[in-house]
mmCIF file of C-alpha atoms in Angstrom:
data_model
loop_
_atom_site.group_PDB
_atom_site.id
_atom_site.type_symbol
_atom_site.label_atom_id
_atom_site.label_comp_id
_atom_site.label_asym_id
_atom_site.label_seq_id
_atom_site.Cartn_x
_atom_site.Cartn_y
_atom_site.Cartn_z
ATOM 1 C CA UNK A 842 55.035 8.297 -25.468
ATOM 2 C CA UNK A 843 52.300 10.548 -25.716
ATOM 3 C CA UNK A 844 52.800 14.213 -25.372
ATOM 4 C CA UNK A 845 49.651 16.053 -24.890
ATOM 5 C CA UNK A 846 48.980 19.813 -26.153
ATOM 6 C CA UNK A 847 47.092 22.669 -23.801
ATOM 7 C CA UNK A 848 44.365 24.100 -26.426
ATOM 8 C CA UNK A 849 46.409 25.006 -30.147
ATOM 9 C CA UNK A 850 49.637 23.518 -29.952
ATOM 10 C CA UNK A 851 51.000 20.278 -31.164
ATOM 11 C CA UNK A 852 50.588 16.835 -29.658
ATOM 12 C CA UNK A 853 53.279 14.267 -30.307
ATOM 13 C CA UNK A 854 52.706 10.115 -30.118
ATOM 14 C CA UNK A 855 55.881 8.552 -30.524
ATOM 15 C CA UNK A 856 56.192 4.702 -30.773
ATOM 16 C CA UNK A 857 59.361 2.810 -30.706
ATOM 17 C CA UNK A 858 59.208 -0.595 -32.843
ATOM 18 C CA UNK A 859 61.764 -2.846 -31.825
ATOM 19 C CA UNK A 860 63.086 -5.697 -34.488
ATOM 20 C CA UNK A 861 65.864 -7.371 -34.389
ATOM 21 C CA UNK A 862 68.347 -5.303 -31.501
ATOM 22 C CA UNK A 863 67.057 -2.075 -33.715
ATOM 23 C CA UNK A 864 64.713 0.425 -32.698
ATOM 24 C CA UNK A 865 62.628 2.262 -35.351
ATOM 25 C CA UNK A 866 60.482 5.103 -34.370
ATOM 26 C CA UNK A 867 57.446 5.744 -35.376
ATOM 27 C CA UNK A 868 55.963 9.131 -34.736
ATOM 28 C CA UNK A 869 52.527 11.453 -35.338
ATOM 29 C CA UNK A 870 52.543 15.232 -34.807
ATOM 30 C CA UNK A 871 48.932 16.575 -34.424
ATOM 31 C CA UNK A 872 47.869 20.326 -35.056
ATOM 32 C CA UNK A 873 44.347 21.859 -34.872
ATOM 33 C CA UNK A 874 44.179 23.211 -38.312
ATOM 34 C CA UNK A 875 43.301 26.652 -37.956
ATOM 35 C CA UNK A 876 46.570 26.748 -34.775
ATOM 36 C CA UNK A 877 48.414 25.287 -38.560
ATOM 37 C CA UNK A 878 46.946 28.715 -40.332
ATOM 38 C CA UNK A 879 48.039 30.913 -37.815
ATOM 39 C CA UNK A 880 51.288 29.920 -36.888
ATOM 40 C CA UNK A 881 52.508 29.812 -40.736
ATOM 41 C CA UNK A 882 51.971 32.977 -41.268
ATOM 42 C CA UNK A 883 52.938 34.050 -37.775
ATOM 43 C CA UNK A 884 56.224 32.330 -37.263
ATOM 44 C CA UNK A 885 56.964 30.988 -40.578
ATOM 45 C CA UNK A 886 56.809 27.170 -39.838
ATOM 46 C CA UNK A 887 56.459 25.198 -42.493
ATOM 47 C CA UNK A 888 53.351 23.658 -41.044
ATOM 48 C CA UNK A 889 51.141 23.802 -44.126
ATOM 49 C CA UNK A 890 53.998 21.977 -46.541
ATOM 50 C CA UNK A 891 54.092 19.369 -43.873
ATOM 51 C CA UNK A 892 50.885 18.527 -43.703
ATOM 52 C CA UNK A 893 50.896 18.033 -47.223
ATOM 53 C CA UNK A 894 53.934 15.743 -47.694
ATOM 54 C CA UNK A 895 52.017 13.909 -44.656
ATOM 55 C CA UNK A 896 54.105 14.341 -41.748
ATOM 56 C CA UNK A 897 51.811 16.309 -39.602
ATOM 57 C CA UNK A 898 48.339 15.770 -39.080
ATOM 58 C CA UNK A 899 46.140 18.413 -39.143
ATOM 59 C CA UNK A 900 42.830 18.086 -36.953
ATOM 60 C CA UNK A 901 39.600 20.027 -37.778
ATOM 61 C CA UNK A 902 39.086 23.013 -35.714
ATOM 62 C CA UNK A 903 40.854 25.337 -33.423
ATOM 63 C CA UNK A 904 41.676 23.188 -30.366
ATOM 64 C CA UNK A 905 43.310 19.644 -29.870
ATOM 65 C CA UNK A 906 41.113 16.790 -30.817
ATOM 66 C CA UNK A 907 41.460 13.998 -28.044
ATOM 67 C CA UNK A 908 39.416 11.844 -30.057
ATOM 68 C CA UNK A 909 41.213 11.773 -33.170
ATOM 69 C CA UNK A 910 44.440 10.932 -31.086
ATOM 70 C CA UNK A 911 42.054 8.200 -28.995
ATOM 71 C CA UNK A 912 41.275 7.022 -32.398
ATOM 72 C CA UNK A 913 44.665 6.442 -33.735
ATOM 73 C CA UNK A 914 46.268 4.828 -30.631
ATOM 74 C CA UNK A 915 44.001 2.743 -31.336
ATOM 75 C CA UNK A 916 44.199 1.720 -34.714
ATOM 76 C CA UNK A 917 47.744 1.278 -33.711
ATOM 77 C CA UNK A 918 46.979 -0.386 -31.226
ATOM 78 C CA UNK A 919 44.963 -3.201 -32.959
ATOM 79 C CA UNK A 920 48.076 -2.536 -35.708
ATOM 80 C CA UNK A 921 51.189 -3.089 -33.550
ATOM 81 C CA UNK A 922 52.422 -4.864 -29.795
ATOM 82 C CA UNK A 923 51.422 -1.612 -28.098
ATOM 83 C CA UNK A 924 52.765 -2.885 -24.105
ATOM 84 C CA UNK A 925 52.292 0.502 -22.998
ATOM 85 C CA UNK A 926 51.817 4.237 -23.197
ATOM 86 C CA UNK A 927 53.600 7.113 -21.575
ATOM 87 C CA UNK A 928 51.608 9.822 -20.951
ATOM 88 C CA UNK A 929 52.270 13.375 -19.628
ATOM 89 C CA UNK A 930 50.170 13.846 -16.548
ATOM 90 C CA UNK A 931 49.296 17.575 -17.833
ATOM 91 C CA UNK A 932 45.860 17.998 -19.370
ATOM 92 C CA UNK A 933 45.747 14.163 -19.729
ATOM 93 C CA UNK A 934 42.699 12.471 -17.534
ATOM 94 C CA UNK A 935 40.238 12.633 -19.629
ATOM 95 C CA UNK A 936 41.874 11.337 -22.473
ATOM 96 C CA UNK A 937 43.923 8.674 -20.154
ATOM 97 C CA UNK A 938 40.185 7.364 -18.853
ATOM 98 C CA UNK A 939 39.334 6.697 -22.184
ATOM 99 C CA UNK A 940 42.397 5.221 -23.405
ATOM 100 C CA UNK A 941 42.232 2.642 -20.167
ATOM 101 C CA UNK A 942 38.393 1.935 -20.958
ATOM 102 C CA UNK A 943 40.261 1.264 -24.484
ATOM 103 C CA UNK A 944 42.440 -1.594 -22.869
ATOM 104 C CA UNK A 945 45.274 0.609 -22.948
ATOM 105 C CA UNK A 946 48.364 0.246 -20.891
ATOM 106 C CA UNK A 947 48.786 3.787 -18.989
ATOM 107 C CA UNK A 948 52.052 4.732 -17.426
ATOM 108 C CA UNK A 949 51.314 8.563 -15.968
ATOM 109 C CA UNK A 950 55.088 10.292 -16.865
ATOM 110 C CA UNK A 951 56.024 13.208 -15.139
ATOM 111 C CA UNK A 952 58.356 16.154 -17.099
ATOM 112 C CA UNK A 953 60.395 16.775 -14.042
ATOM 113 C CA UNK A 954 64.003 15.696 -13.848
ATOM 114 C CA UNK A 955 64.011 12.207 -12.163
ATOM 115 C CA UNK A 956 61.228 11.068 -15.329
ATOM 116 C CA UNK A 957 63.095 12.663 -18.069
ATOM 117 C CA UNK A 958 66.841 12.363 -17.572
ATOM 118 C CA UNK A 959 67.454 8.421 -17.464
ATOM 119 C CA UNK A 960 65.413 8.138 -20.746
ATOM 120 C CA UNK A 961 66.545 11.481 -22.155
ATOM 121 C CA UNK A 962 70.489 10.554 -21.331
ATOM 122 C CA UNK A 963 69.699 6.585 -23.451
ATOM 123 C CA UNK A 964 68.053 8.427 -26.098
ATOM 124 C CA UNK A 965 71.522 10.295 -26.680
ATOM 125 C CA UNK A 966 73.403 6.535 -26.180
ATOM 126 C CA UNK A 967 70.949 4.898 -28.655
ATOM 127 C CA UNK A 968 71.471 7.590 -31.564
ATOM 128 C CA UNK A 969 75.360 7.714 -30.881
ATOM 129 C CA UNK A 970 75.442 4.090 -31.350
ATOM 130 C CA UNK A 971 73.568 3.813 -34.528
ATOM 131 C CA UNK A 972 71.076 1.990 -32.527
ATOM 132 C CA UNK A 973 68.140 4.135 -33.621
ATOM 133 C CA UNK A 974 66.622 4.855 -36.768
ATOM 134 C CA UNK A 975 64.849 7.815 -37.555
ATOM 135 C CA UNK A 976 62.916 8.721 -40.378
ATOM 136 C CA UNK A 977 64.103 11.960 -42.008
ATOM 137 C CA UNK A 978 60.694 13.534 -40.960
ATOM 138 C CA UNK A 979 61.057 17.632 -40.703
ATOM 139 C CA UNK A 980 59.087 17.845 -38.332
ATOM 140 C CA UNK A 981 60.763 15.643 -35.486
ATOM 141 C CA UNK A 982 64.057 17.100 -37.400
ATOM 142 C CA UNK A 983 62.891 20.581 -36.262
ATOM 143 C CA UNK A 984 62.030 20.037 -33.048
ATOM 144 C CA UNK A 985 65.441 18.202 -32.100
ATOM 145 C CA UNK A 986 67.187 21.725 -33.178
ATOM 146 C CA UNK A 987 64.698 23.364 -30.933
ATOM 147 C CA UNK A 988 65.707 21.428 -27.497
ATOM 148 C CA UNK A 989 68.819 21.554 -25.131
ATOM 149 C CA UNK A 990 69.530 19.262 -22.263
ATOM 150 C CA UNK A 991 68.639 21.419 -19.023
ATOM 151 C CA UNK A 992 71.134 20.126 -16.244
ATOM 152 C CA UNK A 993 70.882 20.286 -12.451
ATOM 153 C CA UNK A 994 73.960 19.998 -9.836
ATOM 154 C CA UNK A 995 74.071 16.664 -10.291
ATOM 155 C CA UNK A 996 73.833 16.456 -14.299
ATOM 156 C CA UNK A 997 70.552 14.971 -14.212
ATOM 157 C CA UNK A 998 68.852 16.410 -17.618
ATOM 158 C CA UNK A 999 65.904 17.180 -19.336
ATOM 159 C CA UNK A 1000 64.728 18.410 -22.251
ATOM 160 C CA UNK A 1001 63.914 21.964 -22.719
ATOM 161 C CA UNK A 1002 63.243 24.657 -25.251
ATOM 162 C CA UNK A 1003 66.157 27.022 -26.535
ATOM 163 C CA UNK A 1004 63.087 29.828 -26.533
ATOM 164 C CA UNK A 1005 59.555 30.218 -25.664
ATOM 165 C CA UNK A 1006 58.242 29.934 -28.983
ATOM 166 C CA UNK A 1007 59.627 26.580 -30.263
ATOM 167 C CA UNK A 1008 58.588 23.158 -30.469
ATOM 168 C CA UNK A 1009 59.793 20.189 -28.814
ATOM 169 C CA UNK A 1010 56.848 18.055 -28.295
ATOM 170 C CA UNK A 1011 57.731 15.541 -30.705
ATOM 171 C CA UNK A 1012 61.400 14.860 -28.660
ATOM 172 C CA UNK A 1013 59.424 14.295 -25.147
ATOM 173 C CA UNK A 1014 57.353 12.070 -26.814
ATOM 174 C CA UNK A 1015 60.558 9.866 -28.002
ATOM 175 C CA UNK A 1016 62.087 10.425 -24.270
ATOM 176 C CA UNK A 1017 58.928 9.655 -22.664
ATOM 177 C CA UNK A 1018 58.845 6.518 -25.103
ATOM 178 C CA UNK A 1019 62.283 5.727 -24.539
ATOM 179 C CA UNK A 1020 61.351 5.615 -20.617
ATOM 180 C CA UNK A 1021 58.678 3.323 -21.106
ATOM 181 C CA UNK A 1022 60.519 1.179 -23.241
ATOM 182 C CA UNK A 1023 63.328 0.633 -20.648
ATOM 183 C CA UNK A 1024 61.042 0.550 -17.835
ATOM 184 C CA UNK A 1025 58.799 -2.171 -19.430
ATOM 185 C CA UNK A 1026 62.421 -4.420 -19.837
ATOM 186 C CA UNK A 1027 63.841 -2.890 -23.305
ATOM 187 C CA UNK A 1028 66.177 -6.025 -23.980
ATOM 188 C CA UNK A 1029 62.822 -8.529 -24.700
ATOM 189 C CA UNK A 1030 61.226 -6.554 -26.730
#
């Protein structure tokens, strides 16, 4: 799943790995590095320390570098069974043309309700049932405190922020991930 950020936010590519009937997660948080500056001393997140420790990566400049993202999928690609990508249809062509010129299987994923709550509602099922393992990285850590499950009439869900300032881009990535995973047949895999 690939969560894509406007101009100075964070960008989230989550990938599940599958081994074995368990699902480990692997997962890259990208900040422009001045957005990193700002927002430290701004809000107080810890964004500096976690670029250090290597948990976020910090891109140079004030805006969201597509091409060091391109770059990575990439390199994972060539690293890992990469069967496809998720990818929030927001901001995204530019970056989705490339990846497909890239060989790279696109699936467009929309934020609304019928995309999210399926994937969103198995994400919950998979960590209840000890079928997921997550890294204890802070920064996906932080962003799971940040989002609640929005409900409509019918208790479809999705994720959403608890306030307009924090971060959840790292948990749509998983759901979106999670989504692809069960639409691409998640018991062979």
């Amino acid at each position: 799943g690939l969560d894509l950020a406007s101009v100075s936010d964070i960008a989230s590519l989550v990938l599940l790995l599958v081994k074995d009937g368990r699902i480990g997660v692997f997962i890259r948080n990208y900040l422009p590095e001045d957005a990193g500056k700002k927002d430290v001393k701004k809000n107080a997140v810890p964004y500096d320390v976690w670029a250090e420790q290597g948990w976020l990566t910090l891109t140079p400049g004030n805006v969201t570098d597509y091409n060091f993202i391109r770059k990575d999928i990439n390199d994972l690609k060539d690293k890992y069974d990469l069967r496809s990508l998720g990818v929030d249809r927001w901001n995204s062509t530019q970056l989705v043309n490339d990846l497909v010129d890239d060989d790279i299987n696109i699936a467009m994923f929309g934020q609304g309700m019928a995309s999210m709550s399926g994937p969103m509602k198995q994400l919950e099922r998979l960590i209840l049932s000890g079928e997921l393992e997550l890294l204890k990285d802070p920064v996906l850590e932080w962003m799971a405190r940040n989002v609640v499950a929005k409900k409509d009439e019918a208790d479809n869900i999705k994720p959403d922020r608890k306030n307009s300032k924090s971060k959840i881009d790292g948990m749509v990535a998983l759901i979106m991930a999670i989504g692809r995973w069960m639409a691409d047949g998640s018991d062979d895999q």
